[in-house]
PDB file of C-alpha atoms in Angstrom:
ATOM      1  CA  UNK G  30     -17.916 -17.087 -53.948  1.00 54.00           C
ATOM      2  CA  UNK G  31     -14.975 -15.599 -56.065  1.00 55.00           C
ATOM      3  CA  UNK G  32     -11.567 -16.221 -55.083  1.00 48.00           C
ATOM      4  CA  UNK G  33     -11.406 -12.024 -54.735  1.00 49.00           C
ATOM      5  CA  UNK G  34     -13.995 -12.598 -52.689  1.00 45.00           C
ATOM      6  CA  UNK G  35     -12.807 -15.152 -50.169  1.00 45.00           C
ATOM      7  CA  UNK G  36      -9.028 -13.757 -49.985  1.00 43.00           C
ATOM      8  CA  UNK G  37     -11.427 -10.440 -48.617  1.00 45.00           C
ATOM      9  CA  UNK G  38     -13.124 -12.152 -45.993  1.00 47.00           C
ATOM     10  CA  UNK G  39      -9.667 -13.794 -45.411  1.00 46.00           C
ATOM     11  CA  UNK G  40      -7.850 -10.805 -44.393  1.00 43.00           C
ATOM     12  CA  UNK G  41     -10.747  -9.071 -42.710  1.00 44.00           C
ATOM     13  CA  UNK G  42     -11.068 -12.060 -40.501  1.00 45.00           C
ATOM     14  CA  UNK G  43      -7.166 -12.149 -39.647  1.00 42.00           C
ATOM     15  CA  UNK G  44      -7.356  -8.060 -39.266  1.00 42.00           C
ATOM     16  CA  UNK G  45      -9.857  -7.802 -36.414  1.00 40.00           C
ATOM     17  CA  UNK G  46      -7.936 -10.972 -34.883  1.00 38.00           C
ATOM     18  CA  UNK G  47      -4.689  -9.105 -35.150  1.00 36.00           C
ATOM     19  CA  UNK G  48      -6.673  -6.030 -33.536  1.00 37.00           C
ATOM     20  CA  UNK G  49      -8.173  -8.198 -30.843  1.00 36.00           C
ATOM     21  CA  UNK G  50      -5.158 -10.281 -29.954  1.00 38.00           C
ATOM     22  CA  UNK G  51      -2.764  -6.544 -30.144  1.00 40.00           C
ATOM     23  CA  UNK G  52      -5.676  -4.986 -27.597  1.00 44.00           C
ATOM     24  CA  UNK G  53      -4.573  -7.188 -24.697  1.00 52.00           C
ATOM     25  CA  UNK G  54      -0.413  -7.598 -25.239  1.00 72.00           C
ATOM     26  CA  UNK G  55      -0.285  -3.621 -24.470  1.00 92.00           C
ATOM     27  CA  UNK G  56       0.933  -2.214 -21.195  1.00 95.00           C
ATOM     28  CA  UNK G  57      -2.429  -1.576 -19.106  1.00 96.00           C
ATOM     29  CA  UNK G  58      -3.290   0.980 -16.349  1.00 97.00           C
ATOM     30  CA  UNK G  59      -5.707   0.658 -13.591  1.00 97.00           C
ATOM     31  CA  UNK G  60      -7.202   2.093 -10.111  1.00 96.00           C
ATOM     32  CA  UNK G  61      -5.653   5.707 -11.380  1.00 97.00           C
ATOM     33  CA  UNK G  62      -6.411   8.314  -8.466  1.00 98.00           C
ATOM     34  CA  UNK G  63      -4.550  11.689  -7.140  1.00 98.00           C
ATOM     35  CA  UNK G  64      -4.393  13.187  -3.714  1.00 97.00           C
ATOM     36  CA  UNK G  65      -3.053  16.680  -2.457  1.00 95.00           C
ATOM     37  CA  UNK G  66      -3.369  17.202   1.443  1.00 92.00           C
ATOM     38  CA  UNK G  67      -5.195  20.521   1.160  1.00 90.00           C
ATOM     39  CA  UNK G  68      -6.950  22.520  -1.759  1.00 84.00           C
ATOM     40  CA  UNK G  69      -3.812  24.829  -1.401  1.00 90.00           C
ATOM     41  CA  UNK G  70      -1.315  22.249  -1.799  1.00 95.00           C
ATOM     42  CA  UNK G  71       2.312  23.041  -3.600  1.00 96.00           C
ATOM     43  CA  UNK G  72       2.679  19.436  -3.893  1.00 97.00           C
ATOM     44  CA  UNK G  73       0.509  16.119  -4.006  1.00 97.00           C
ATOM     45  CA  UNK G  74       0.602  12.161  -5.486  1.00 97.00           C
ATOM     46  CA  UNK G  75      -1.048  10.194  -8.441  1.00 98.00           C
ATOM     47  CA  UNK G  76      -1.185   6.660  -7.526  1.00 98.00           C
ATOM     48  CA  UNK G  77      -2.010   3.534 -10.272  1.00 98.00           C
ATOM     49  CA  UNK G  78      -1.125   0.211 -10.958  1.00 98.00           C
ATOM     50  CA  UNK G  79       0.846  -1.021 -14.201  1.00 98.00           C
ATOM     51  CA  UNK G  80       0.183  -4.240 -15.464  1.00 97.00           C
ATOM     52  CA  UNK G  81       2.577  -5.297 -18.479  1.00 97.00           C
ATOM     53  CA  UNK G  82       0.296  -7.413 -21.024  1.00 96.00           C
ATOM     54  CA  UNK G  83       3.165  -8.030 -23.693  1.00 95.00           C
ATOM     55  CA  UNK G  84       6.093 -10.763 -23.553  1.00 95.00           C
ATOM     56  CA  UNK G  85       8.536  -7.944 -23.466  1.00 96.00           C
ATOM     57  CA  UNK G  86      10.341  -7.122 -20.251  1.00 97.00           C
ATOM     58  CA  UNK G  87      10.032  -2.358 -20.047  1.00 97.00           C
ATOM     59  CA  UNK G  88      10.433   0.176 -17.823  1.00 98.00           C
ATOM     60  CA  UNK G  89       8.572   3.147 -16.470  1.00 98.00           C
ATOM     61  CA  UNK G  90      11.622   5.994 -17.316  1.00 98.00           C
ATOM     62  CA  UNK G  91       9.280   8.579 -16.577  1.00 98.00           C
ATOM     63  CA  UNK G  92       6.525  10.814 -16.068  1.00 98.00           C
ATOM     64  CA  UNK G  93       4.932  14.100 -17.131  1.00 97.00           C
ATOM     65  CA  UNK G  94       2.642  16.688 -16.391  1.00 98.00           C
ATOM     66  CA  UNK G  95       1.356  20.548 -16.998  1.00 97.00           C
ATOM     67  CA  UNK G  96      -0.344  20.952 -13.952  1.00 97.00           C
ATOM     68  CA  UNK G  97       3.009  21.363 -12.307  1.00 98.00           C
ATOM     69  CA  UNK G  98       6.418  22.583 -12.268  1.00 98.00           C
ATOM     70  CA  UNK G  99       8.382  18.883 -12.228  1.00 97.00           C
ATOM     71  CA  UNK G 100       6.803  15.726 -11.737  1.00 98.00           C
ATOM     72  CA  UNK G 101       8.591  13.119 -10.877  1.00 98.00           C
ATOM     73  CA  UNK G 102       8.743   9.519 -10.131  1.00 98.00           C
ATOM     74  CA  UNK G 103       9.513   8.401  -6.149  1.00 97.00           C
ATOM     75  CA  UNK G 104       9.431   5.891  -3.484  1.00 96.00           C
ATOM     76  CA  UNK G 105       9.789   6.036   0.324  1.00 89.00           C
ATOM     77  CA  UNK G 106      12.862   4.774   1.877  1.00 88.00           C
ATOM     78  CA  UNK G 107      13.947   4.212   5.960  1.00 84.00           C
ATOM     79  CA  UNK G 108      16.989   7.243   6.754  1.00 83.00           C
ATOM     80  CA  UNK G 109      19.501   6.465   8.220  1.00 85.00           C
ATOM     81  CA  UNK G 110      17.880   7.838  11.974  1.00 87.00           C
ATOM     82  CA  UNK G 111      15.538   4.851  10.047  1.00 84.00           C
ATOM     83  CA  UNK G 112      12.578   7.828   9.769  1.00 88.00           C
ATOM     84  CA  UNK G 113      10.678   7.051   5.866  1.00 86.00           C
ATOM     85  CA  UNK G 114      11.673   9.743   3.674  1.00 89.00           C
ATOM     86  CA  UNK G 115      10.721  10.337  -0.200  1.00 90.00           C
ATOM     87  CA  UNK G 116      13.720  10.140  -2.955  1.00 92.00           C
ATOM     88  CA  UNK G 117      13.660  10.435  -6.526  1.00 95.00           C
ATOM     89  CA  UNK G 118      13.608   7.338  -8.715  1.00 96.00           C
ATOM     90  CA  UNK G 119      15.836   8.621 -11.452  1.00 95.00           C
ATOM     91  CA  UNK G 120      16.514   5.061 -13.157  1.00 96.00           C
ATOM     92  CA  UNK G 121      12.447   3.924 -12.804  1.00 97.00           C
ATOM     93  CA  UNK G 122      10.359   0.930 -12.075  1.00 98.00           C
ATOM     94  CA  UNK G 123      10.983  -2.689 -13.832  1.00 97.00           C
ATOM     95  CA  UNK G 124       8.093  -3.626 -15.535  1.00 97.00           C
ATOM     96  CA  UNK G 125       8.912  -7.657 -16.441  1.00 97.00           C
ATOM     97  CA  UNK G 126       7.132  -9.397 -19.512  1.00 97.00           C
ATOM     98  CA  UNK G 127       3.704 -10.255 -17.651  1.00 96.00           C
ATOM     99  CA  UNK G 128       3.975  -8.622 -14.302  1.00 97.00           C
ATOM    100  CA  UNK G 129       2.372  -6.095 -12.260  1.00 97.00           C
ATOM    101  CA  UNK G 130       3.651  -2.722 -10.636  1.00 98.00           C
ATOM    102  CA  UNK G 131       1.437  -0.889  -8.310  1.00 97.00           C
ATOM    103  CA  UNK G 132       2.346   2.777  -7.226  1.00 97.00           C
ATOM    104  CA  UNK G 133       0.582   3.122  -4.069  1.00 96.00           C
ATOM    105  CA  UNK G 134       1.038   5.244  -0.751  1.00 94.00           C
ATOM    106  CA  UNK G 135       3.652   4.963   1.368  1.00 91.00           C
ATOM    107  CA  UNK G 136       5.897   3.081  -2.019  1.00 94.00           C
ATOM    108  CA  UNK G 137       6.111   4.046  -5.686  1.00 97.00           C
ATOM    109  CA  UNK G 138       4.580   7.064  -6.337  1.00 97.00           C
ATOM    110  CA  UNK G 139       4.477  10.145  -8.809  1.00 98.00           C
ATOM    111  CA  UNK G 140       5.250  13.232  -7.243  1.00 98.00           C
ATOM    112  CA  UNK G 141       3.944  16.547  -8.359  1.00 98.00           C
ATOM    113  CA  UNK G 142       5.736  19.293  -6.848  1.00 97.00           C
ATOM    114  CA  UNK G 143       4.993  23.020  -7.818  1.00 97.00           C
ATOM    115  CA  UNK G 144       1.118  22.499  -8.788  1.00 97.00           C
ATOM    116  CA  UNK G 145       0.025  25.365 -11.098  1.00 96.00           C
ATOM    117  CA  UNK G 146      -3.244  25.202  -9.294  1.00 95.00           C
ATOM    118  CA  UNK G 147      -5.238  23.755  -6.891  1.00 94.00           C
ATOM    119  CA  UNK G 148      -6.475  20.705  -7.113  1.00 96.00           C
ATOM    120  CA  UNK G 149      -9.774  19.691  -5.738  1.00 95.00           C
ATOM    121  CA  UNK G 150     -11.788  16.277  -5.592  1.00 95.00           C
ATOM    122  CA  UNK G 151     -13.049  15.605  -8.894  1.00 96.00           C
ATOM    123  CA  UNK G 152     -10.695  17.337 -11.065  1.00 96.00           C
ATOM    124  CA  UNK G 153      -8.612  15.060 -13.450  1.00 97.00           C
ATOM    125  CA  UNK G 154      -5.064  15.511 -14.054  1.00 97.00           C
ATOM    126  CA  UNK G 155      -3.763  14.570 -16.870  1.00 98.00           C
ATOM    127  CA  UNK G 156      -0.021  12.709 -16.715  1.00 98.00           C
ATOM    128  CA  UNK G 157       1.722  10.703 -19.103  1.00 98.00           C
ATOM    129  CA  UNK G 158       3.772   7.769 -18.677  1.00 98.00           C
ATOM    130  CA  UNK G 159       6.766   7.584 -20.639  1.00 98.00           C
ATOM    131  CA  UNK G 160       8.072   3.891 -20.888  1.00 97.00           C
ATOM    132  CA  UNK G 161      11.385   2.569 -21.980  1.00 97.00           C
ATOM    133  CA  UNK G 162       9.645   0.203 -24.636  1.00 95.00           C
ATOM    134  CA  UNK G 163       5.500   1.341 -24.934  1.00 95.00           C
ATOM    135  CA  UNK G 164       6.779   4.366 -25.688  1.00 96.00           C
ATOM    136  CA  UNK G 165       4.718   7.625 -23.920  1.00 97.00           C
ATOM    137  CA  UNK G 166       0.473   7.054 -22.239  1.00 96.00           C
ATOM    138  CA  UNK G 167      -1.788   9.641 -21.298  1.00 97.00           C
ATOM    139  CA  UNK G 168      -3.478   8.715 -18.782  1.00 97.00           C
ATOM    140  CA  UNK G 169      -6.570  11.445 -17.403  1.00 98.00           C
ATOM    141  CA  UNK G 170      -5.937  10.327 -13.512  1.00 98.00           C
ATOM    142  CA  UNK G 171      -9.197  11.837 -10.964  1.00 97.00           C
ATOM    143  CA  UNK G 172      -8.271  13.938  -7.650  1.00 97.00           C
ATOM    144  CA  UNK G 173      -9.922  11.320  -5.169  1.00 96.00           C
ATOM    145  CA  UNK G 174      -9.572  13.100  -1.434  1.00 94.00           C
ATOM    146  CA  UNK G 175     -12.085  10.922  -0.086  1.00 93.00           C
ATOM    147  CA  UNK G 176     -10.243   7.855  -0.668  1.00 91.00           C
ATOM    148  CA  UNK G 177      -8.555   5.616   1.571  1.00 83.00           C
ATOM    149  CA  UNK G 178      -5.413   4.106   1.552  1.00 76.00           C
ATOM    150  CA  UNK G 179      -6.133   0.688   1.387  1.00 61.00           C
ATOM    151  CA  UNK G 180      -9.262   1.130  -0.853  1.00 44.00           C
ATOM    152  CA  UNK G 181      -9.335  -0.519  -4.447  1.00 43.00           C
ATOM    153  CA  UNK G 182     -12.396  -0.078  -6.035  1.00 39.00           C
ATOM    154  CA  UNK G 183     -12.530   2.409  -8.925  1.00 39.00           C
ATOM    155  CA  UNK G 184     -10.600   1.828 -12.150  1.00 38.00           C
ATOM    156  CA  UNK G 185      -8.668   3.809 -14.755  1.00 38.00           C
ATOM    157  CA  UNK G 186      -7.731   2.113 -17.408  1.00 37.00           C
ATOM    158  CA  UNK G 187      -5.719   3.257 -20.804  1.00 38.00           C
ATOM    159  CA  UNK G 188      -2.963   1.168 -23.120  1.00 35.00           C
ATOM    160  CA  UNK G 189       0.119   2.605 -24.328  1.00 37.00           C
ATOM    161  CA  UNK G 190       1.233   1.944 -27.551  1.00 34.00           C
ATOM    162  CA  UNK G 191       4.822   2.529 -29.101  1.00 32.00           C
ATOM    163  CA  UNK G 192       2.729   5.548 -31.699  1.00 33.00           C
ATOM    164  CA  UNK G 193       2.099   7.339 -28.323  1.00 34.00           C
ATOM    165  CA  UNK G 194      -1.505   6.837 -28.759  1.00 33.00           C
ATOM    166  CA  UNK G 195      -3.457   5.951 -25.086  1.00 36.00           C
ATOM    167  CA  UNK G 196      -7.109   5.883 -24.216  1.00 34.00           C
ATOM    168  CA  UNK G 197      -8.393   7.869 -21.819  1.00 33.00           C
ATOM    169  CA  UNK G 198     -11.013   6.350 -19.346  1.00 35.00           C
ATOM    170  CA  UNK G 199     -13.275   9.308 -17.428  1.00 31.00           C
ATOM    171  CA  UNK G 200     -14.759   6.237 -15.085  1.00 32.00           C
ATOM    172  CA  UNK G 201     -16.199   7.083 -11.993  1.00 32.00           C
ATOM    173  CA  UNK G 202     -13.555   6.034  -8.784  1.00 32.00           C
ATOM    174  CA  UNK G 203     -15.525   5.310  -5.675  1.00 30.00           C
TER     175      UNK G 203
END
């Protein structure tokens, strides 16, 4: 084997191992779904599970979608009278290295306000998550009007990269 062939083989092996390593060192989105209270609703919400597989602290700082006039990160908190209310979380959600953050009903979530169209079961809503370090990541989120609040079956995966590219998964939700 010539030195040139050996060097090409070593370079290729390094490239493949680096690509595989980089694939596991990313932000991952799983189990994403959206809901509306009725087909004519003007607001909706999206829920998802975020995992930071990197060794760098990050933060989900924004969210956007063409499906609504306003898209914000929200949470629930008890008001002065003890009644839970939704509030906009302008600073976003921390995502420490190696951690997970679940956006779920009754907690942190993506709020879709001023929907441009009605959303029916099975529709797909493209949502762009904006991370402080990982950059923008667009995820296609399926509308699931039949899902129970504690259900955790189907998954939607996406890996965010600082170049703004993300995979889209149109996997079936249960």
